[in-house]
Tab-separated table of C-alpha atoms and ligand atoms in Angstrom:
chain	number	residue	atom	x	y	z
A	205	MET	CA	9.082	126.258	-23.033
A	206	ASN	CA	9.141	125.105	-19.435
A	207	GLU	CA	10.780	127.774	-17.235
A	208	ILE	CA	12.924	125.333	-15.250
A	209	LEU	CA	14.370	123.833	-18.429
A	210	LYS	CA	14.901	127.281	-19.921
A	211	LYS	CA	16.927	128.323	-16.877
A	212	ALA	CA	18.883	125.052	-16.796
A	213	GLU	CA	19.794	125.348	-20.470
A	214	ILE	CA	21.360	128.753	-19.914
A	215	LYS	CA	22.684	128.653	-16.361
A	216	HIS	CA	23.220	124.924	-15.717
A	217	ILE	CA	21.884	125.288	-12.228
A	218	LEU	CA	18.929	123.462	-10.728
A	219	LYS	CA	17.600	123.473	-7.182
A	220	ARG	CA	16.780	120.197	-5.480
A	221	GLU	CA	13.021	120.887	-5.744
A	222	GLU	CA	13.351	121.666	-9.435
A	223	ILE	CA	15.152	118.382	-10.089
A	224	ILE	CA	12.429	116.538	-8.172
A	225	PHE	CA	9.795	118.361	-10.211
A	226	LEU	CA	11.458	117.243	-13.454
A	227	LEU	CA	11.729	113.668	-12.207
A	228	GLU	CA	8.090	113.579	-11.051
A	229	ASN	CA	6.452	115.050	-14.115
A	230	SER	CA	6.309	113.114	-17.330
A	231	SER	CA	4.561	115.771	-19.420
A	232	ILE	CA	7.814	117.593	-20.201
A	233	ASP	CA	10.028	114.526	-20.677
A	234	ASN	CA	10.490	115.114	-24.390
A	235	GLU	CA	11.353	118.740	-23.810
A	236	LEU	CA	13.877	117.647	-21.177
A	237	PHE	CA	15.531	115.159	-23.544
A	238	LYS	CA	15.696	117.723	-26.359
A	239	THR	CA	17.170	120.359	-24.058
A	240	ALA	CA	19.841	117.906	-22.840
A	241	ASP	CA	20.606	117.054	-26.476
A	242	ARG	CA	21.118	120.751	-27.318
A	243	VAL	CA	23.345	121.280	-24.266
A	244	ARG	CA	25.377	118.204	-25.254
A	245	GLU	CA	25.844	119.527	-28.791
A	246	LYS	CA	26.791	123.010	-27.611
A	247	TYR	CA	29.370	121.900	-25.032
A	248	VAL	CA	30.836	118.626	-26.275
A	249	GLY	CA	29.844	118.593	-29.942
A	250	ASN	CA	28.669	115.835	-32.246
A	251	GLU	CA	31.569	113.465	-31.756
A	252	VAL	CA	30.936	110.204	-29.939
A	253	HIS	CA	33.890	108.788	-28.029
A	254	LEU	CA	34.234	105.022	-28.012
A	255	ARG	CA	35.855	103.151	-25.134
A	256	ALA	CA	36.756	99.484	-25.506
A	257	LEU	CA	35.665	97.660	-22.377
A	258	ILE	CA	37.785	94.731	-21.224
A	259	GLU	CA	36.135	92.799	-18.407
A	260	PHE	CA	39.276	91.101	-17.176
A	261	SER	CA	37.905	89.346	-14.097
A	262	ASN	CA	34.554	88.603	-12.470
A	263	ILE	CA	36.143	87.695	-9.146
A	264	CYS	CA	34.794	89.967	-6.426
A	265	LYS	CA	35.170	90.176	-2.671
A	266	GLN	CA	32.246	92.578	-2.212
A	267	HIS	CA	28.629	91.927	-1.416
A	268	CYS	CA	26.531	94.461	-3.372
A	269	LYS	CA	23.037	93.051	-3.155
A	270	TYR	CA	22.087	93.886	-6.748
A	271	CYS	CA	25.196	92.585	-8.458
A	272	GLY	CA	25.718	89.161	-9.973
A	273	LEU	CA	29.447	89.288	-9.280
A	274	ARG	CA	28.941	89.490	-5.500
A	275	THR	CA	31.117	87.044	-3.642
A	276	GLU	CA	28.098	85.112	-2.300
A	277	ASN	CA	26.931	84.189	-5.805
A	278	LYS	CA	28.172	80.662	-6.363
A	279	LYS	CA	26.220	80.280	-9.587
A	280	ILE	CA	28.799	81.882	-11.869
A	281	GLU	CA	32.125	80.462	-12.867
A	282	ARG	CA	34.871	82.897	-11.899
A	283	TYR	CA	37.710	83.863	-14.228
A	284	LEU	CA	40.804	86.002	-14.254
A	285	LEU	CA	42.367	86.829	-17.609
A	286	ASP	CA	46.124	86.549	-17.639
A	287	GLU	CA	48.290	89.482	-18.651
A	288	LYS	CA	48.875	88.104	-22.138
A	289	THR	CA	45.163	87.782	-22.870
A	290	ILE	CA	44.415	91.279	-21.550
A	291	LEU	CA	47.140	92.716	-23.778
A	292	ASN	CA	45.936	90.727	-26.720
A	293	PHE	CA	42.419	92.189	-26.285
A	294	ALA	CA	43.911	95.684	-25.933
A	295	LYS	CA	45.975	95.272	-29.119
A	296	LYS	CA	42.886	94.161	-30.991
A	297	ALA	CA	41.055	97.215	-29.663
A	298	VAL	CA	43.793	99.391	-31.180
A	299	ASN	CA	43.318	97.621	-34.518
A	300	TYR	CA	39.577	98.260	-34.391
A	301	GLY	CA	40.365	101.952	-34.011
A	302	TYR	CA	39.722	102.454	-30.308
A	303	LYS	CA	41.705	105.165	-28.536
A	304	THR	CA	40.703	104.226	-25.010
A	305	VAL	CA	40.613	100.935	-23.172
A	306	VAL	CA	38.642	100.492	-19.949
A	307	LEU	CA	39.927	97.747	-17.670
A	308	GLN	CA	37.072	96.604	-15.488
A	309	SER	CA	36.743	93.829	-12.921
A	310	GLY	CA	35.090	92.912	-9.686
A	311	GLU	CA	36.862	94.169	-6.584
A	312	SER	CA	39.595	91.724	-5.688
A	313	ASP	CA	43.215	91.262	-4.812
A	314	SER	CA	43.797	88.572	-7.442
A	315	TYR	CA	46.454	90.775	-8.970
A	316	SER	CA	49.004	92.522	-6.809
A	317	THR	CA	49.601	96.258	-7.228
A	318	GLU	CA	52.849	95.415	-9.052
A	319	GLN	CA	51.032	93.169	-11.496
A	320	ILE	CA	48.401	95.829	-12.192
A	321	ILE	CA	51.132	98.412	-12.689
A	322	ASN	CA	52.772	96.115	-15.220
A	323	ILE	CA	49.551	95.727	-17.154
A	324	ILE	CA	48.968	99.499	-17.085
A	325	LYS	CA	52.454	100.192	-18.452
A	326	LYS	CA	52.092	97.671	-21.250
A	327	ILE	CA	48.690	98.992	-22.287
A	328	LYS	CA	49.978	102.570	-22.223
A	329	SER	CA	52.858	101.560	-24.488
A	330	LEU	CA	50.235	100.766	-27.152
A	331	GLY	CA	49.399	104.475	-27.295
A	332	LEU	CA	45.999	104.086	-25.645
A	333	SER	CA	44.244	106.181	-23.065
A	334	LEU	CA	43.521	103.976	-20.061
A	335	THR	CA	40.548	103.934	-17.716
A	336	LEU	CA	40.497	101.722	-14.642
A	337	SER	CA	37.328	100.451	-13.016
A	338	ILE	CA	38.516	98.069	-10.336
A	339	GLY	CA	36.873	99.400	-7.193
A	340	GLU	CA	37.973	100.856	-3.894
A	341	LYS	CA	41.733	100.936	-3.355
A	342	THR	CA	44.026	102.888	-1.067
A	343	PHE	CA	45.363	106.365	-1.885
A	344	GLU	CA	48.810	104.821	-2.373
A	345	GLU	CA	47.514	102.247	-4.827
A	346	TYR	CA	45.652	104.894	-6.842
A	347	LYS	CA	48.848	106.928	-6.819
A	348	GLU	CA	50.906	104.025	-8.134
A	349	TYR	CA	48.442	103.299	-10.932
A	350	LYS	CA	48.495	106.960	-11.928
A	351	LYS	CA	52.256	107.034	-11.920
A	352	ALA	CA	52.240	103.964	-14.164
A	353	GLY	CA	50.106	105.855	-16.672
A	354	ALA	CA	46.413	105.310	-15.848
A	355	ASP	CA	44.430	108.327	-17.026
A	356	ARG	CA	40.897	107.816	-15.763
A	357	TYR	CA	39.016	106.002	-13.056
A	358	LEU	CA	35.398	104.945	-12.792
A	359	LEU	CA	33.846	104.350	-9.397
A	360	ARG	CA	30.113	104.729	-9.169
A	361	ILE	CA	28.771	105.928	-5.851
A	362	GLU	CA	25.707	103.797	-6.777
A	363	THR	CA	23.433	105.786	-4.424
A	364	THR	CA	24.034	108.782	-2.165
A	365	ASP	CA	21.226	107.732	0.173
A	366	LYS	CA	23.330	106.610	3.137
A	367	ASP	CA	20.722	104.273	4.633
A	368	LEU	CA	20.012	102.673	1.297
A	369	TYR	CA	23.747	102.416	0.592
A	370	LYS	CA	24.212	100.572	3.865
A	371	LYS	CA	21.376	98.155	3.151
A	372	LEU	CA	22.590	97.358	-0.351
A	373	HIS	CA	26.299	97.180	0.446
A	374	PRO	CA	26.821	95.054	3.557
A	375	LYS	CA	30.295	95.407	5.061
A	376	MET	CA	31.085	98.366	2.821
A	377	ASP	CA	31.604	101.926	3.982
A	378	PHE	CA	29.891	104.846	2.253
A	379	GLU	CA	32.387	107.371	3.627
A	380	ASN	CA	35.296	105.375	2.261
A	381	ARG	CA	33.749	105.313	-1.197
A	382	ILE	CA	33.362	109.097	-1.133
A	383	GLN	CA	36.940	109.395	0.104
A	384	CYS	CA	38.125	107.229	-2.804
A	385	LEU	CA	36.480	109.630	-5.265
A	386	TYR	CA	38.134	112.658	-3.672
A	387	ASN	CA	41.471	110.814	-3.590
A	388	LEU	CA	41.178	110.125	-7.313
A	389	LYS	CA	40.467	113.795	-7.946
A	390	LYS	CA	43.413	114.822	-5.860
A	391	LEU	CA	45.625	112.543	-7.922
A	392	ASP	CA	44.462	114.273	-11.108
A	393	TYR	CA	42.602	111.364	-12.584
A	394	GLU	CA	39.708	112.096	-14.881
A	395	VAL	CA	37.076	110.951	-12.430
A	396	GLY	CA	33.896	109.133	-13.319
A	397	THR	CA	31.114	108.194	-10.972
A	398	GLY	CA	27.403	107.518	-11.292
A	399	CYS	CA	24.434	105.735	-9.822
A	400	LEU	CA	21.864	103.038	-10.309
A	401	VAL	CA	18.329	104.172	-11.011
A	402	GLY	CA	15.295	102.344	-9.663
A	403	LEU	CA	16.910	100.521	-6.764
A	404	PRO	CA	14.378	99.095	-4.301
A	405	GLY	CA	13.708	101.769	-1.676
A	406	GLN	CA	15.244	104.580	-3.732
A	407	THR	CA	13.144	107.747	-3.913
A	408	LEU	CA	13.034	110.534	-6.485
A	409	SER	CA	14.439	112.934	-3.925
A	410	SER	CA	17.388	110.622	-3.323
A	411	LEU	CA	17.994	110.564	-7.097
A	412	ALA	CA	17.936	114.374	-7.022
A	413	ASP	CA	20.603	114.187	-4.302
A	414	ASP	CA	22.655	111.838	-6.504
A	415	ILE	CA	22.596	114.421	-9.309
A	416	LEU	CA	23.560	117.208	-6.902
A	417	PHE	CA	26.380	115.040	-5.593
A	418	PHE	CA	27.783	114.668	-9.129
A	419	LYS	CA	27.874	118.460	-9.333
A	420	GLU	CA	29.416	118.859	-5.885
A	421	LEU	CA	32.134	116.309	-6.613
A	422	ASP	CA	32.633	118.132	-9.916
A	423	ALA	CA	32.952	114.811	-11.739
A	424	ASP	CA	34.394	114.585	-15.249
A	425	MET	CA	32.190	111.705	-16.349
A	426	ILE	CA	28.901	110.265	-15.144
A	427	GLY	CA	27.714	106.785	-16.019
A	428	LEU	CA	24.338	105.586	-14.907
A	429	GLY	CA	21.763	102.998	-15.755
A	430	PRO	CA	18.629	101.279	-14.554
A	431	PHE	CA	18.850	98.638	-11.852
A	432	ILE	CA	18.078	95.265	-13.443
A	433	HIS	CA	17.093	92.543	-10.993
A	434	ASN	CA	19.360	89.524	-11.031
A	435	PRO	CA	17.921	86.082	-10.106
A	436	ASN	CA	21.212	85.125	-8.436
A	437	THR	CA	21.102	87.942	-5.898
A	438	PRO	CA	19.035	88.769	-2.800
A	439	LEU	CA	17.147	91.366	-4.874
A	440	LYS	CA	15.799	88.743	-7.252
A	441	ASN	CA	12.167	89.453	-6.379
A	442	GLU	CA	12.432	93.231	-6.562
A	443	LYS	CA	11.094	95.325	-9.393
A	444	GLY	CA	13.753	96.659	-11.751
A	445	GLY	CA	14.315	100.312	-12.641
A	446	SER	CA	12.726	101.929	-15.670
A	447	PHE	CA	14.510	102.993	-18.826
A	448	ASN	CA	12.672	106.298	-18.914
A	449	LEU	CA	13.621	107.302	-15.383
A	450	ALA	CA	17.274	106.404	-15.987
A	451	LEU	CA	17.183	108.485	-19.163
A	452	LYS	CA	15.736	111.425	-17.222
A	453	VAL	CA	18.411	111.271	-14.530
A	454	MET	CA	21.015	111.213	-17.305
A	455	ALA	CA	19.456	114.160	-19.158
A	456	ILE	CA	19.231	116.277	-15.996
A	457	THR	CA	22.867	115.451	-15.242
A	458	ARG	CA	23.811	116.802	-18.679
A	459	LEU	CA	21.920	120.029	-17.939
A	460	ILE	CA	23.856	120.810	-14.796
A	461	LEU	CA	27.236	119.379	-15.853
A	462	PRO	CA	27.215	120.492	-19.493
A	463	ASP	CA	30.799	119.664	-20.477
A	464	ILE	CA	31.334	116.241	-18.912
A	465	ASN	CA	31.457	112.880	-20.694
A	466	ILE	CA	28.321	110.773	-20.348
A	467	PRO	CA	28.149	107.224	-21.667
A	468	ALA	CA	25.054	105.681	-23.182
A	469	THR	CA	25.280	102.582	-21.022
A	470	THR	CA	24.819	98.893	-21.756
A	471	ALA	CA	22.119	98.582	-19.081
A	472	MET	CA	20.071	101.178	-20.978
A	473	GLU	CA	20.201	99.015	-24.106
A	474	THR	CA	19.308	95.930	-22.082
A	475	LEU	CA	15.916	97.489	-21.290
A	476	ASN	CA	15.354	99.074	-24.702
A	477	SER	CA	16.802	97.768	-27.955
A	478	ASP	CA	17.483	101.355	-29.096
A	479	GLY	CA	18.554	102.404	-25.632
A	480	ARG	CA	22.049	103.632	-26.417
A	481	ILE	CA	20.962	105.611	-29.466
A	482	ILE	CA	18.100	107.210	-27.528
A	483	ALA	CA	20.581	108.043	-24.756
A	484	LEU	CA	22.986	109.587	-27.293
A	485	GLN	CA	20.092	111.814	-28.383
A	486	SER	CA	19.232	112.773	-24.805
A	487	GLY	CA	22.558	113.995	-23.474
A	488	ALA	CA	25.106	111.185	-23.837
A	489	ASN	CA	28.322	111.456	-25.891
A	490	VAL	CA	30.222	108.236	-25.128
A	491	VAL	CA	29.689	104.520	-25.816
A	492	MET	CA	31.650	101.684	-24.240
A	493	PRO	CA	31.498	98.685	-26.579
A	494	ASN	CA	32.532	95.366	-25.155
A	495	ALA	CA	36.010	94.277	-26.255
A	496	THR	CA	36.076	91.118	-24.146
A	497	GLU	CA	36.108	87.939	-26.197
A	498	GLY	CA	34.600	84.492	-25.965
A	499	GLU	CA	32.849	82.959	-23.009
A	500	TYR	CA	34.011	85.689	-20.612
A	501	ARG	CA	31.305	88.090	-21.780
A	502	LYS	CA	28.612	85.748	-20.513
A	503	LYS	CA	30.449	85.116	-17.281
A	504	TYR	CA	30.693	88.830	-16.524
A	505	ALA	CA	27.052	88.590	-15.463
A	506	LEU	CA	26.247	91.751	-13.512
A	507	TYR	CA	22.585	91.359	-14.460
A	508	PRO	CA	20.601	89.107	-16.809
A	509	GLY	CA	19.893	89.998	-20.427
A	510	LYS	CA	23.175	91.858	-20.878
A	511	ILE	CA	23.450	92.707	-24.564
A	512	CYS	CA	26.009	91.325	-27.004
A	513	VAL	CA	27.073	88.350	-24.839
A	514	ASP	CA	27.205	86.140	-27.938
A	515	ASP	CA	28.854	88.766	-30.136
A	516	THR	CA	32.476	89.422	-30.978
A	517	PRO	CA	34.352	92.717	-30.581
A	518	ALA	CA	34.442	92.932	-34.401
A	519	LYS	CA	30.657	92.687	-34.597
A	520	CYS	CA	30.106	95.231	-31.811
A	521	THR	CA	32.513	97.682	-33.417
A	522	THR	CA	30.750	97.587	-36.791
A	523	CYS	CA	27.326	97.593	-35.166
A	524	ILE	CA	27.873	100.595	-32.922
A	525	ASN	CA	29.748	102.543	-35.605
A	526	SER	CA	26.857	102.220	-38.023
A	527	LYS	CA	24.263	103.061	-35.364
A	528	ILE	CA	26.149	106.248	-34.494
A	529	THR	CA	26.711	107.421	-38.046
A	530	ASN	CA	23.066	106.641	-38.889
A	531	ILE	CA	21.922	109.353	-36.479
A	532	GLY	CA	24.284	111.890	-38.029
A	533	ARG	CA	26.941	111.783	-35.335
A	534	THR	CA	30.644	111.161	-35.908
A	535	ILE	CA	33.080	108.757	-34.268
A	536	SER	CA	35.816	110.661	-32.494
A	537	GLN	CA	39.342	110.012	-33.690
A	538	ASN	CA	40.984	111.451	-30.581
A	539	TYR	CA	41.350	110.367	-26.966
A	540	GLY	CA	38.120	112.039	-25.943
A	541	ILE	CA	39.456	113.640	-22.785
A	542	SER	CA	36.602	115.175	-20.824
A	543	ARG	CA	36.398	118.908	-21.596
A	544	HIS	CA	35.347	119.375	-18.016
A	545	PHE	CA	38.599	117.776	-16.877
A	546	ILE	CA	40.725	119.922	-19.188
A	547	LYS	CA	39.146	123.047	-17.723
A	548	ARG	CA	39.289	121.743	-14.182
A	549	ILE	CA	43.018	120.990	-14.059
A	550	LYS	CA	44.176	124.158	-15.845
B	779	5AD	N1	21.689	96.156	-12.664
B	779	5AD	C1	22.237	97.232	-13.271
B	779	5AD	N2	23.511	97.612	-13.096
B	779	5AD	C2	24.274	96.884	-12.267
B	779	5AD	N3	25.544	97.034	-11.875
B	779	5AD	C3	25.851	96.023	-11.030
B	779	5AD	N4	24.783	95.219	-10.860
B	779	5AD	C4	23.788	95.734	-11.610
B	779	5AD	C5	22.422	95.377	-11.838
B	779	5AD	N5	21.861	94.310	-11.252
B	779	5AD	C6	26.375	98.183	-12.243
B	779	5AD	C7	26.907	98.916	-10.995
B	779	5AD	C8	28.407	98.890	-11.198
B	779	5AD	C9	28.550	98.685	-12.678
B	779	5AD	C10	29.853	98.115	-13.123
B	779	5AD	O1	27.495	97.786	-12.978
B	779	5AD	O2	26.433	100.248	-10.990
B	779	5AD	O3	29.052	100.069	-10.761
B	780	FES	FE1	27.458	94.508	-29.786
B	780	FES	FE2	25.670	95.861	-31.398
B	780	FES	S1	27.108	96.640	-29.982
B	780	FES	S2	26.267	93.726	-31.439
């Protein structure tokens, strides 16, 4: 067996050069995926945690050059679900057996902090675990959401290459994004971050730095996927990221952060029809099925070709459940709190 993988499987430490070596060489890819799968089984078991994703608004004030929700994109119709609809989707998620709801939206001030707090409280009263993914907010706002009952927060760093970050995120501040992540940690959220793989101008060494950043932040969850070029963005003529490279970054992340939660992401399945299952067999232990209904799925157009846009939450629930059980894994019946988080806050 490859010496680097052998060491990583036991010690969960990799040097920058070793990560680059793994990313550069394709001859040991299968060994890498199998090693990540063993580490996943040893540390977080065979259960797969499902999170119902509610995309409650595609309104966004930011300008991320890869993203279809960017404020400059006039080609999508914007929507904001009202509180009643959000709660209705959350209640249905409970009926489908979900234990966690993820509230995701573009970054906007459409709802005031008080309104968000209200929604959080109502969702928590359904007995759900709640993840927020609504972008950069102030320390005080994060604190208020936490007090209202939010358990987890997802905020991808997207890339740790400062120059690239600046180019891809006009008018945004890299340091502030990092600060947000540390603020969330300080407030005892279960913290999720992650990156895009295959961004134009991104190098393998910058991806190695992304992985090392996840370790340094000591994140509880890492979600990542390939960059998929969107015709309604300035990156429309750029080449997209590859499934295999995204899978490798994910597998290496599992090696060095053995007990975190890692979702098999939708973008992975967009590039490969078995993408989420392959990811679950290469280090991932979470899936986030879409629990948004109707035309909103299509309108939440981060990138083209997003899977399941014409499906219903009922269909996605049955579909993903059977896919998971078919590979001999089980659907978790608990909240699926990150084991890393449990250890970290003790
Ligand atoms: N391709 C792949 N992923 C994308 N995201 C946004 N735009 C794209 C794209 N074109 C991802 C970002 C964001 C998450 C919600 O969706 O990483 O954090
Ligand atoms: Fe939506 Fe398979 S997960 S149809």
